[in-house]
Amino acid sequence: MVATTLRSIKSLVPLLDRVLVQRVKAEAKTASGLFLPESSVKELNEARVLAVGPGGLDKDGKRLPMGVSQGDRVLIPQYGGAPVKVGEEEFTLFRDSEILAKINE
Amino acid sequence: MVATTLRSIKSLVPLLDRVLVQRVKAEAKTASGLFLPESSVKELNEARVLAVGPGGLDKDGKRLPMGVSQGDRVLIPQYGGAPVKVGEEEFTLFRDSEILAKINE
Amino acid sequence: MVATTLRSIKSLVPLLDRVLVQRVKAEAKTASGLFLPESSVKELNEARVLAVGPGGLDKDGKRLPMGVSQGDRVLIPQYGGAPVKVGEEEFTLFRDSEILAKINE
Amino acid sequence: MVATTLRSIKSLVPLLDRVLVQRVKAEAKTASGLFLPESSVKELNEARVLAVGPGGLDKDGKRLPMGVSQGDRVLIPQYGGAPVKVGEEEFTLFRDSEILAKINE
Amino acid sequence: MVATTLRSIKSLVPLLDRVLVQRVKAEAKTASGLFLPESSVKELNEARVLAVGPGGLDKDGKRLPMGVSQGDRVLIPQYGGAPVKVGEEEFTLFRDSEILAKINE
Amino acid sequence: MVATTLRSIKSLVPLLDRVLVQRVKAEAKTASGLFLPESSVKELNEARVLAVGPGGLDKDGKRLPMGVSQGDRVLIPQYGGAPVKVGEEEFTLFRDSEILAKINE
Amino acid sequence: MVATTLRSIKSLVPLLDRVLVQRVKAEAKTASGLFLPESSVKELNEARVLAVGPGGLDKDGKRLPMGVSQGDRVLIPQYGGAPVKVGEEEFTLFRDSEILAKINE
């Protein structure tokens, strides 16, 4: 875990083609309102994009366009990415090309 | 398995050169209608393309054309791809260049 | 083995620079007509090209020419390639650059 | 640890796309002023940029722009980088593309 | 060993930058005419070029020139290359860039 | 260790982007003049540049500029480089891009 | 060891960017004329360039210039290169970029 003293995740400005996301939390209680033990809460691979970098550089130093934008709901890979912790909240930094798909729902 | 809260796989929009496919299910019953035990149901390497990304970027930031289109029936490799689960259904995301062949039948 | 429900291998259209081949079968009987036990039938590295893809893409998205054509008799490497099974017959998909040589005989 | 006889870290001029940073130290005492044992002081992944190189060379020998500048507060990866020791102080040299994000706080 | 049913090695047409060679056989008898046991016959790294491919493709799809020609006597590396067997004779396919040197003697 | 019969290290002319350096020796005696046992003499990662090559070649055969010059004091990585021995003295050859930083002191 | 039937090493014409060198032999006797046992004769990393190839090909098929010429005295790396034996003499083939430095003495 990449530990920080940040007061707010909003202070983080991703570099190059990095994408800062926060994983969508699976419900820890059932539909009828019962709280589930933590081990039965599935980890989801959906995330919300909080911030995106300006794009990587091609071989001539030009910026390559980013595939996702702030606010996008996205499908993220099961492994990889650099974890960041702000207070008790966890976030992840991916490269733009690692994001699998957008979710339009 | 990449778990999601998606209500429909149709909400998933692949990025770059990714291809969302659903494997064709092998028949779980014989021609005469008997149900086969699960272990004797062969896994098939045929799939239906549900959605395709806009294409990867070449070194100048231009989109490279995709080899397959939505609706195509394709031959997929035995290993690889990122699995996605929506409800009880399973899907897979491949890169366009990983798809082995189209099936015109 | 990549299992399929294909009725005919002719339905398979290779993508990019892939080449669909069928290995030439070594004779399972001697010149005098005796059938040989399977262990003494040598696996041959000759194959017939059944179908070829449109060619891989160069860095500008242009198709690179294929080295072999449908109908070619070719020398294939001992290892590698993606196996495909249609009914009881086996086929293999290679990349064009993996084919070692053409056989003009 | 890369040991040196440097009198001041200010004498160090990074080459190519290297970035000289100093890790932000986690407080070794509690809010109420008690000193914590060293094992409970978390290592932070924030750093201050002390100096940056002129940028790496692209394939034509042109300088690629740097993503961070002297004075920037940045998020650094958990592993990697070349450690440098000046007296009792520790510093690290990263490549520009290894720096995860800027911190604007 | 890549087994074939070829009647003649002359039927083999190397693809891309491949070079078909036949290793020069070390003498299996001494100067005075005595036959040496097989274990004392040294394997030589000289070969005769039997056929060459049309050349590999550069990034624009143009053929790169071959360094050796049919009939050349060459120095081949100790390991590597794809072995081919025609009848009882053995041949090897190398990439053009693997051939170490020409022998002008 | 690369052993040589060189009479002087000045005879060595690095090729391409190679940089010939000599490590700065850590003092083997204390400030008060006592000689330290060898095991307590720290290896330093500072070096003096004795000679530089003309620069590596870019993809068009043009020389890429060198980052360091003869006489520069530099920070070298802890591992890597090709060691050279002239008489009892040791030197190291690095690639230009391996040199971490210049020291201006 | 790459064994050959070459009568003279002069028959060997290196291909592409290869450099044929012969290692300088360390003296096997002391200054006072005593012969040393073989185990105490140090292997030297100096060599004489006997022949050079025409140069490797850049991505457009143009020859890249060679860094060393026939007759050059050079510093060679401790490991690597393809050994060649002509009679009882040993030679080595390196790629041009593996040669560490020229020796002007």
XYZ file of C-alpha atoms in Angstrom:
735
model
C 0.000 0.000 0.000
C 1.321 3.461 -0.947
C 0.814 5.456 2.245
C 0.318 9.226 2.120
C -0.388 12.206 4.369
C -2.887 13.637 1.870
C -5.903 15.343 3.366
C -7.966 14.808 0.210
C -7.618 12.508 -2.800
C -8.569 15.545 -4.880
C -5.047 16.853 -4.425
C -3.679 14.002 -6.521
C -2.904 14.874 -10.165
C -2.008 11.733 -12.183
C 0.994 12.004 -14.528
C 1.281 10.835 -18.148
C -1.358 8.179 -18.964
C -2.255 7.324 -15.389
C -5.863 7.030 -14.231
C -6.883 7.424 -10.578
C -9.894 5.263 -9.713
C -11.869 4.214 -6.676
C -13.268 0.707 -6.603
C -17.044 0.399 -6.236
C -17.779 -1.231 -2.901
C -19.942 -4.352 -2.837
C -22.908 -4.110 -0.530
C -22.065 -5.429 2.929
C -25.684 -6.090 3.731
C -28.331 -8.190 2.113
C -31.446 -6.867 0.377
C -33.396 -7.436 3.601
C -30.931 -5.257 5.479
C -28.857 -7.872 7.288
C -25.134 -7.096 7.541
C -22.925 -9.736 5.925
C -19.668 -10.975 7.427
C -16.739 -9.397 5.562
C -15.589 -12.677 4.001
C -18.814 -12.998 2.034
C -18.575 -9.507 0.523
C -17.265 -10.007 -3.011
C -14.590 -7.640 -4.314
C -15.951 -5.904 -7.393
C -13.949 -4.897 -10.466
C -15.909 -1.786 -11.150
C -14.467 1.612 -10.373
C -15.204 5.304 -10.699
C -12.567 7.474 -12.447
C -11.563 10.338 -10.140
C -8.818 11.921 -12.240
C -6.862 11.257 -15.426
C -3.362 12.276 -16.515
C -2.657 14.389 -19.617
C -1.774 11.285 -21.679
C 1.445 9.411 -22.450
C 3.991 10.671 -24.955
C 4.385 9.140 -28.416
C 7.853 8.806 -29.968
C 7.761 12.472 -31.099
C 6.837 13.805 -27.668
C 3.165 14.360 -28.580
C 0.427 13.454 -26.094
C -1.593 10.327 -26.876
C -5.340 10.714 -26.194
C -6.793 9.155 -23.020
C -9.544 6.540 -23.342
C -11.394 7.445 -20.164
C -12.464 10.687 -18.496
C -13.146 11.900 -14.963
C -16.503 10.570 -13.782
C -16.454 7.487 -16.030
C -17.566 4.197 -14.540
C -15.080 1.563 -15.688
C -14.202 -2.124 -15.556
C -10.724 -2.589 -14.074
C -8.442 -5.630 -14.229
C -8.285 -8.015 -11.292
C -4.575 -7.489 -10.679
C -2.140 -4.645 -11.118
C -2.307 -0.916 -10.568
C -0.590 1.092 -7.817
C -2.635 1.325 -4.620
C -2.855 4.679 -2.774
C -4.231 5.205 0.706
C -5.683 8.523 1.888
C -6.856 8.274 5.478
C -8.834 5.042 5.615
C -9.895 5.123 1.953
C -8.155 3.165 -0.772
C -7.625 4.232 -4.360
C -5.724 2.790 -7.332
C -3.664 4.266 -10.145
C -3.824 2.374 -13.476
C -2.317 3.125 -16.880
C -5.033 4.168 -19.343
C -4.450 1.071 -21.488
C -5.077 -1.215 -18.509
C -8.706 -0.114 -18.109
C -10.772 -2.880 -19.727
C -14.041 -1.169 -20.582
C -16.383 1.710 -19.797
C -19.719 0.974 -18.137
C -22.662 2.962 -19.518
C -25.465 2.123 -17.113
C -13.196 -13.792 -12.277
C -13.877 -10.043 -12.674
C -17.037 -9.528 -10.648
C -19.449 -6.696 -11.469
C -22.789 -5.226 -10.422
C -23.840 -4.724 -14.043
C -27.492 -5.313 -14.771
C -26.780 -6.017 -18.453
C -23.639 -6.917 -20.403
C -24.878 -4.431 -22.991
C -23.661 -1.626 -20.729
C -20.056 -2.672 -21.287
C -18.144 -0.625 -23.879
C -14.724 -2.175 -24.616
C -11.754 0.233 -24.803
C -8.970 0.366 -27.416
C -8.666 -2.944 -29.305
C -10.637 -5.039 -26.842
C -13.343 -7.486 -27.962
C -16.119 -8.652 -25.655
C -17.217 -12.198 -26.439
C -19.453 -14.880 -25.021
C -18.348 -18.473 -25.368
C -20.725 -20.814 -27.228
C -22.012 -23.384 -24.770
C -21.595 -27.056 -25.605
C -24.806 -29.024 -25.423
C -25.308 -30.549 -21.991
C -27.660 -33.190 -23.326
C -27.269 -35.875 -25.924
C -29.079 -35.994 -29.254
C -31.656 -38.285 -27.669
C -32.345 -35.715 -24.969
C -30.478 -37.224 -22.026
C -28.686 -34.723 -19.796
C -24.933 -35.299 -19.573
C -22.954 -34.987 -16.336
C -21.029 -31.686 -16.346
C -17.606 -33.322 -16.610
C -18.423 -34.773 -20.022
C -19.499 -31.417 -21.496
C -16.553 -30.198 -23.554
C -15.562 -26.559 -23.348
C -15.791 -25.041 -26.810
C -13.505 -22.372 -28.252
C -16.155 -20.690 -30.286
C -17.619 -17.394 -29.219
C -20.018 -14.696 -30.327
C -18.700 -11.089 -30.465
C -20.942 -8.851 -28.346
C -19.041 -5.571 -28.640
C -15.737 -4.257 -29.983
C -13.562 -1.322 -28.954
C -12.706 1.579 -31.302
C -9.263 0.058 -32.084
C -5.774 0.434 -30.631
C -3.582 3.447 -31.312
C -0.616 3.320 -33.696
C 2.552 5.272 -32.901
C 1.002 8.499 -34.281
C -2.159 8.195 -32.212
C -4.282 6.955 -35.129
C -6.801 4.138 -34.625
C -5.839 0.743 -36.064
C -8.765 -1.088 -37.741
C -10.445 -3.940 -35.834
C -10.497 -7.420 -37.397
C -13.865 -8.486 -36.010
C -17.282 -6.842 -35.641
C -20.268 -7.153 -33.325
C -22.234 -10.299 -34.160
C -19.236 -12.188 -35.603
C -18.816 -15.818 -34.650
C -15.148 -16.360 -33.846
C -12.553 -18.914 -32.816
C -10.901 -17.863 -29.544
C -7.653 -19.087 -28.015
C -7.726 -21.710 -25.276
C -6.049 -19.501 -22.692
C -5.945 -15.789 -21.943
C -8.493 -13.013 -22.024
C -10.029 -11.205 -19.044
C -13.140 -12.907 -17.673
C -16.173 -10.786 -16.702
C -19.191 -11.992 -14.755
C -22.637 -10.368 -15.029
C -25.136 -12.125 -12.795
C -24.580 -15.814 -13.433
C -23.343 -15.349 -17.022
C -19.670 -15.316 -17.977
C -18.042 -13.234 -20.698
C -14.463 -12.643 -21.819
C -12.535 -9.635 -23.074
C -9.781 -10.378 -25.628
C -7.463 -8.083 -27.582
C -8.450 -8.019 -31.269
C -5.167 -9.663 -32.318
C -5.831 -12.621 -30.014
C -8.938 -13.732 -31.922
C -7.776 -16.634 -34.106
C -10.341 -16.729 -36.896
C -13.872 -15.833 -37.940
C -16.415 -18.603 -38.452
C -18.669 -18.169 -41.483
C -21.214 -20.943 -41.087
C -6.966 -28.729 -28.290
C -9.305 -25.927 -29.418
C -12.677 -27.702 -29.655
C -15.364 -26.435 -32.036
C -18.855 -27.262 -33.295
C -17.884 -26.453 -36.884
C -19.453 -28.645 -39.532
C -16.667 -27.863 -42.011
C -13.149 -26.445 -41.658
C -13.987 -24.374 -44.740
C -16.037 -22.096 -42.519
C -12.871 -20.912 -40.773
C -11.488 -17.560 -41.988
C -8.063 -16.824 -40.413
C -7.500 -13.284 -39.116
C -4.462 -11.027 -39.624
C -1.370 -13.063 -40.616
C -2.694 -16.440 -39.536
C -2.395 -19.521 -41.737
C -4.690 -22.538 -41.367
C -2.925 -25.778 -42.266
C -3.547 -29.498 -42.118
C -0.601 -31.751 -41.393
C 0.214 -34.384 -44.030
C -0.413 -37.783 -42.503
C 2.401 -40.321 -42.549
C 1.424 -43.647 -44.023
C 0.212 -46.056 -41.368
C 0.970 -49.087 -43.486
C 4.113 -50.334 -45.108
C 4.758 -50.500 -48.828
C 3.650 -54.144 -48.793
C 0.329 -53.127 -47.253
C 0.854 -54.170 -43.637
C -0.629 -51.798 -41.060
C 1.960 -50.361 -38.668
C 1.338 -49.948 -34.936
C 0.633 -46.277 -34.170
C 3.875 -45.733 -32.242
C 5.969 -46.398 -35.346
C 4.111 -43.864 -37.507
C 6.321 -40.800 -37.646
C 4.732 -37.387 -37.297
C 5.530 -35.367 -40.378
C 6.186 -31.618 -40.526
C 4.615 -31.098 -43.866
C 1.256 -29.468 -44.202
C -1.220 -28.223 -46.777
C -2.380 -24.577 -46.499
C -6.180 -24.487 -46.307
C -6.715 -20.754 -45.792
C -4.686 -17.620 -45.108
C -5.524 -14.383 -43.339
C -5.438 -10.950 -45.041
C -1.997 -10.194 -43.531
C -0.785 -8.458 -40.377
C -0.781 -4.695 -39.969
C 2.404 -2.616 -40.156
C 2.856 0.402 -37.890
C 0.774 2.576 -40.249
C -2.140 0.150 -40.397
C -1.204 -1.196 -43.840
C -1.447 -4.924 -44.582
C 1.866 -6.796 -44.822
C 1.949 -9.366 -47.668
C 1.535 -13.050 -46.798
C 4.316 -15.489 -47.739
C 2.074 -18.472 -48.437
C -1.212 -19.019 -50.308
C -4.117 -21.430 -50.133
C -3.112 -24.780 -51.608
C 0.608 -24.370 -50.828
C 2.438 -27.367 -49.460
C 4.629 -26.104 -46.624
C 7.186 -27.104 -44.016
C 5.908 -26.267 -40.525
C 7.846 -25.980 -37.261
C 7.867 -28.881 -34.825
C 6.295 -26.903 -32.015
C 3.851 -24.038 -31.731
C 0.690 -23.075 -33.549
C -2.880 -23.191 -32.225
C -4.569 -26.564 -32.729
C -8.208 -26.676 -33.932
C -10.423 -29.747 -33.981
C -13.378 -30.138 -36.360
C -15.117 -33.456 -35.822
C -12.310 -35.997 -35.601
C -9.904 -34.020 -37.827
C -7.111 -31.828 -36.496
C -5.859 -28.572 -37.975
C -3.359 -25.938 -36.880
C -3.232 -22.145 -37.096
C 0.268 -20.645 -37.488
C 1.437 -17.065 -37.982
C 2.713 -16.545 -41.533
C 6.261 -15.900 -40.308
C 6.343 -19.253 -38.512
C 6.016 -21.264 -41.744
C 9.556 -22.439 -42.532
C 9.458 -23.106 -46.269
C 7.280 -23.932 -49.264
C 7.542 -27.360 -50.845
C 7.448 -27.361 -54.660
C 7.195 -31.050 -55.522
C 22.678 2.202 -0.747
C 24.721 4.412 -3.093
C 27.300 5.959 -0.754
C 28.862 9.345 -1.547
C 31.268 11.921 -0.116
C 28.985 14.794 -1.164
C 28.849 17.730 1.227
C 25.438 18.812 -0.088
C 22.724 17.087 -2.113
C 22.497 20.358 -4.052
C 25.656 19.378 -5.905
C 23.808 16.525 -7.605
C 22.631 17.227 -11.168
C 20.397 14.386 -12.477
C 21.054 13.177 -16.041
C 18.525 12.472 -18.821
C 15.021 11.894 -17.387
C 16.098 11.301 -13.794
C 14.356 12.963 -10.855
C 16.048 13.440 -7.489
C 13.547 13.285 -4.630
C 13.545 13.200 -0.854
C 10.877 11.133 0.845
C 8.558 12.989 3.238
C 9.216 11.688 6.736
C 6.268 10.381 8.739
C 5.937 11.977 12.126
C 7.801 10.006 14.764
C 5.697 11.414 17.572
C 2.008 11.427 18.255
C -0.228 14.475 18.227
C 0.169 14.718 21.980
C 3.930 14.845 21.589
C 4.896 11.324 22.596
C 7.742 9.814 20.582
C 6.758 6.592 18.764
C 9.011 3.532 18.523
C 10.556 3.375 15.051
C 8.637 0.277 14.010
C 5.329 2.093 14.263
C 6.425 4.995 12.032
C 4.910 4.287 8.632
C 7.037 4.843 5.542
C 5.293 7.370 3.337
C 5.268 7.415 -0.446
C 5.289 11.135 -0.775
C 8.392 12.983 -1.775
C 9.668 16.457 -2.610
C 11.417 16.921 -5.983
C 14.890 18.419 -5.386
C 16.204 18.398 -8.950
C 15.233 17.120 -12.391
C 17.318 16.087 -15.391
C 17.054 17.783 -18.816
C 14.807 14.984 -20.146
C 15.396 11.730 -22.000
C 16.196 11.580 -25.706
C 13.637 10.480 -28.307
C 14.716 8.428 -31.319
C 15.882 11.591 -33.129
C 17.993 12.824 -30.233
C 15.451 15.465 -29.146
C 14.723 15.996 -25.454
C 11.383 14.665 -24.200
C 9.648 17.030 -21.742
C 9.777 16.225 -18.019
C 6.504 15.711 -16.133
C 7.663 17.132 -12.813
C 9.656 20.183 -11.738
C 11.905 21.139 -8.851
C 9.813 21.833 -5.761
C 6.922 19.579 -6.796
C 5.397 17.353 -4.163
C 4.901 13.918 -5.732
C 3.614 10.408 -5.151
C 6.407 7.876 -5.676
C 6.163 4.116 -6.225
C 6.735 1.745 -3.332
C 9.680 -0.003 -4.940
C 12.426 0.972 -7.342
C 14.583 4.030 -7.774
C 18.299 4.377 -7.007
C 19.012 5.355 -3.381
C 21.678 8.003 -2.649
C 23.100 8.793 0.778
C 24.603 12.190 1.641
C 25.845 12.235 5.244
C 22.991 10.692 7.228
C 20.244 11.803 4.819
C 18.728 9.533 2.189
C 17.521 10.523 -1.267
C 16.253 8.616 -4.300
C 16.676 8.989 -8.049
C 13.655 7.918 -10.153
C 13.021 8.076 -13.888
C 10.428 10.761 -14.700
C 7.929 8.143 -15.937
C 8.075 6.293 -12.615
C 6.617 9.213 -10.651
C 2.940 8.331 -10.132
C 1.288 11.695 -9.537
C 1.770 15.264 -8.402
C 0.277 16.379 -5.094
C -1.309 19.852 -5.146
C -2.096 20.506 -1.501
C 13.963 -33.403 -36.118
C 11.470 -32.038 -38.669
C 10.487 -35.155 -40.619
C 9.312 -34.894 -44.250
C 8.258 -37.045 -47.203
C 10.281 -34.914 -49.630
C 11.934 -36.791 -52.450
C 14.542 -34.062 -52.935
C 15.755 -31.196 -50.770
C 15.667 -29.124 -53.950
C 11.898 -28.906 -53.559
C 12.299 -26.779 -50.444
C 11.890 -23.003 -50.968
C 12.803 -21.048 -47.792
C 10.441 -18.228 -46.768
C 11.337 -14.685 -45.672
C 14.959 -14.477 -44.456
C 15.503 -18.197 -44.014
C 18.603 -19.965 -45.302
C 18.674 -23.702 -46.023
C 22.124 -25.190 -45.381
C 23.763 -28.570 -45.242
C 26.522 -29.089 -42.727
C 29.940 -30.110 -44.101
C 30.671 -33.612 -42.887
C 33.919 -34.212 -41.007
C 35.984 -37.034 -42.432
C 35.169 -40.321 -40.722
C 38.503 -41.870 -41.640
C 42.058 -40.851 -40.907
C 44.583 -39.663 -43.494
C 45.906 -43.226 -43.705
C 42.450 -44.518 -44.568
C 41.385 -46.034 -41.253
C 37.734 -45.556 -40.358
C 37.229 -43.692 -37.072
C 34.606 -44.660 -34.497
C 31.681 -42.225 -34.695
C 32.370 -40.663 -31.289
C 35.732 -39.310 -32.476
C 34.300 -37.610 -35.572
C 34.030 -33.928 -34.731
C 30.894 -32.037 -35.740
C 31.906 -29.152 -37.966
C 30.277 -25.722 -38.074
C 30.736 -25.204 -41.748
C 27.873 -25.526 -44.141
C 26.962 -25.097 -47.780
C 24.004 -22.803 -48.601
C 21.457 -24.737 -50.673
C 18.717 -22.119 -50.947
C 17.847 -18.690 -49.556
C 14.528 -16.974 -48.945
C 13.525 -13.676 -50.611
C 14.475 -11.683 -47.479
C 12.593 -10.492 -44.413
C 10.220 -7.521 -44.463
C 11.151 -4.149 -42.977
C 8.512 -2.072 -41.198
C 7.201 -0.746 -44.528
C 6.834 -4.181 -46.077
C 9.998 -3.870 -48.199
C 12.359 -6.838 -48.551
C 15.646 -6.589 -46.638
C 18.654 -7.881 -48.623
C 20.054 -11.329 -47.781
C 23.673 -11.627 -46.673
C 24.350 -15.021 -48.231
C 23.571 -16.652 -51.578
C 23.030 -20.167 -52.876
C 26.344 -21.979 -53.154
C 28.062 -19.935 -50.407
C 30.196 -21.797 -47.907
C 29.362 -20.388 -44.474
C 30.166 -20.587 -40.777
C 27.036 -21.493 -38.801
C 26.389 -21.137 -35.075
C 26.765 -24.149 -32.782
C 23.157 -24.090 -31.620
C 19.838 -23.073 -33.120
C 18.251 -23.433 -36.518
C 15.378 -25.736 -37.518
C 16.526 -29.227 -38.548
C 14.937 -30.873 -41.620
C 15.325 -34.505 -42.624
C 14.936 -35.719 -46.224
C 15.448 -39.466 -46.456
C 18.558 -40.123 -44.378
C 20.101 -36.702 -45.001
C 19.918 -33.819 -42.524
C 19.618 -30.136 -43.337
C 19.105 -26.973 -41.281
C 17.131 -23.776 -41.763
C 18.688 -20.637 -40.210
C 17.633 -16.986 -40.297
C 20.008 -14.954 -42.486
C 21.230 -12.929 -39.498
C 22.257 -16.098 -37.648
C 24.892 -17.041 -40.233
C 28.210 -15.966 -38.697
C 30.496 -15.561 -41.705
C 31.176 -16.553 -45.283
C 34.147 -18.799 -46.055
C 36.105 -17.820 -49.185
C 38.502 -20.717 -49.622
C 37.704 -8.567 -14.022
C 38.750 -7.673 -17.587
C 42.546 -8.128 -17.498
C 44.781 -6.148 -19.862
C 48.460 -5.548 -20.684
C 47.865 -1.795 -21.036
C 50.674 0.406 -19.797
C 48.317 3.349 -19.291
C 44.564 3.696 -19.008
C 44.943 6.720 -21.272
C 45.345 4.359 -24.212
C 41.739 3.248 -23.861
C 39.254 4.893 -26.267
C 35.634 3.961 -25.385
C 33.354 3.009 -28.296
C 29.777 4.180 -28.982
C 28.127 5.513 -25.804
C 30.586 4.017 -23.337
C 32.057 6.024 -20.468
C 35.330 5.062 -18.781
C 35.343 6.026 -15.111
C 37.493 5.513 -12.047
C 35.750 5.128 -8.726
C 36.638 7.655 -6.013
C 38.404 5.795 -3.231
C 37.061 6.111 0.298
C 39.635 7.146 2.835
C 41.296 4.138 4.436
C 42.324 6.075 7.493
C 40.419 8.054 10.045
C 40.571 11.810 10.466
C 43.156 11.303 13.236
C 45.357 9.331 10.868
C 44.680 5.780 12.011
C 44.519 3.221 9.221
C 41.190 1.386 9.069
C 40.859 -2.344 8.404
C 39.731 -2.887 4.817
C 36.314 -4.228 5.772
C 35.326 -0.900 7.321
C 36.231 1.157 4.235
C 32.971 1.890 2.488
C 32.780 1.537 -1.295
C 31.743 4.872 -2.757
C 29.546 5.386 -5.813
C 31.306 8.450 -7.023
C 33.614 8.342 -9.980
C 35.705 10.551 -12.218
C 35.096 10.354 -15.984
C 38.399 9.557 -17.744
C 37.130 9.201 -21.323
C 33.849 9.104 -23.244
C 32.865 7.425 -26.506
C 31.571 9.348 -29.553
C 27.952 8.490 -28.709
C 25.577 5.696 -29.659
C 23.828 5.551 -33.032
C 20.148 6.403 -33.471
C 18.001 4.441 -35.930
C 19.313 6.547 -38.851
C 22.964 6.023 -37.959
C 23.358 9.513 -36.410
C 25.339 9.947 -33.187
C 23.297 10.608 -30.046
C 24.839 13.241 -27.758
C 26.678 12.088 -24.613
C 25.466 13.290 -21.225
C 28.862 13.420 -19.526
C 32.318 14.676 -20.517
C 35.901 13.858 -19.628
C 36.759 15.247 -16.206
C 33.158 15.127 -14.918
C 32.611 13.874 -11.393
C 29.599 11.519 -11.524
C 27.319 9.316 -9.474
C 27.461 5.721 -10.741
C 25.052 2.859 -10.093
C 25.872 0.260 -7.467
C 25.876 -2.645 -9.895
C 26.732 -3.108 -13.552
C 29.413 -1.773 -15.835
C 32.376 -3.671 -17.284
C 35.440 -3.686 -15.006
C 38.906 -3.102 -16.527
C 42.205 -3.647 -14.752
C 45.415 -1.812 -15.730
C 48.306 -2.886 -13.515
C 46.892 -2.781 -9.999
C 44.317 -0.046 -10.736
C 40.654 -0.752 -11.452
C 38.390 1.122 -13.828
C 34.843 0.647 -15.095
C 33.113 1.141 -18.429
C 29.443 2.205 -18.235
C 26.939 3.114 -20.948
C 26.212 6.860 -20.893
C 22.585 6.279 -19.884
C 23.652 4.304 -16.809
C 25.391 7.287 -15.198
C 22.929 8.562 -12.588
C 23.968 12.181 -12.095
C 26.788 14.712 -12.340
C 28.331 16.068 -9.160
C 29.105 19.806 -9.242
C 31.081 20.347 -6.041
C 33.837 -24.367 -29.817
C 32.848 -23.855 -33.466
C 35.034 -26.382 -35.300
C 36.056 -25.796 -38.933
C 38.182 -27.292 -41.708
C 39.513 -23.873 -42.692
C 43.116 -23.795 -43.817
C 43.469 -20.116 -42.940
C 41.464 -17.738 -40.778
C 41.901 -15.221 -43.616
C 39.214 -17.090 -45.540
C 36.596 -15.971 -43.017
C 34.469 -12.968 -44.062
C 32.254 -11.762 -41.171
C 28.629 -10.948 -42.021
C 26.580 -7.885 -40.987
C 28.103 -6.185 -37.906
C 30.323 -9.060 -36.852
C 33.962 -8.568 -35.873
C 36.511 -11.391 -36.016
C 39.171 -11.015 -33.333
C 42.058 -12.978 -31.915
C 42.738 -12.671 -28.205
C 46.185 -11.397 -27.189
C 47.981 -14.210 -25.401
C 49.353 -13.564 -21.922
C 53.024 -14.408 -21.540
C 53.473 -17.954 -20.320
C 56.916 -17.268 -18.896
C 58.175 -14.845 -16.318
C 60.428 -11.872 -16.981
C 63.428 -14.041 -16.003
C 62.471 -16.613 -18.617
C 60.881 -19.296 -16.443
C 57.859 -21.013 -17.959
C 54.737 -20.680 -15.846
C 52.257 -23.491 -15.265
C 49.152 -22.921 -17.410
C 46.894 -22.248 -14.450
C 48.834 -19.110 -13.535
C 48.637 -17.585 -17.032
C 45.934 -14.965 -16.892
C 43.411 -14.759 -19.736
C 43.616 -11.282 -21.216
C 40.686 -9.274 -22.607
C 42.638 -7.630 -25.340
C 42.312 -8.700 -28.912
C 43.429 -7.831 -32.407
C 40.711 -7.241 -35.052
C 41.329 -9.565 -38.026
C 38.266 -8.763 -40.128
C 35.022 -6.778 -39.875
C 31.638 -7.242 -41.516
C 30.028 -4.621 -43.784
C 27.817 -3.350 -40.920
C 24.332 -4.170 -39.685
C 21.173 -2.953 -41.412
C 19.051 -0.107 -40.030
C 15.248 -0.239 -40.352
C 15.456 1.046 -43.944
C 17.984 -1.549 -45.025
C 20.939 0.907 -44.923
C 24.287 -0.211 -43.521
C 25.200 1.167 -40.093
C 28.867 2.197 -39.781
C 31.262 -0.123 -37.923
C 33.115 1.177 -34.863
C 36.303 -0.819 -35.358
C 38.528 -1.652 -38.339
C 40.879 -4.436 -39.329
C 44.134 -4.169 -37.409
C 42.584 -2.359 -34.420
C 43.654 -3.451 -30.955
C 40.503 -3.659 -28.840
C 39.147 -4.400 -25.372
C 36.651 -7.269 -25.529
C 34.056 -8.312 -22.960
C 34.774 -11.191 -20.596
C 31.871 -13.292 -21.779
C 30.017 -13.750 -25.039
C 31.036 -13.944 -28.677
C 31.085 -17.026 -30.920
C 34.340 -19.008 -30.721
C 35.914 -20.329 -33.946
C 38.752 -22.840 -34.146
C 41.113 -23.055 -37.140
C 43.673 -25.799 -36.628
C 44.924 -25.280 -33.070
C 44.272 -21.524 -33.022
C 41.204 -19.948 -31.453
C 39.338 -16.876 -32.649
C 36.116 -15.114 -31.629
C 33.318 -13.378 -33.501
C 31.690 -10.450 -31.673
C 28.993 -7.993 -32.741
C 30.487 -4.532 -33.311
C 28.515 -3.058 -30.411
C 29.976 -5.611 -27.978
C 33.536 -4.346 -28.411
C 34.180 -2.192 -25.328
C 36.979 0.129 -26.441
C 39.888 0.618 -28.806
C 43.433 0.513 -27.438
C 45.777 3.145 -28.881
C 49.164 2.132 -27.513
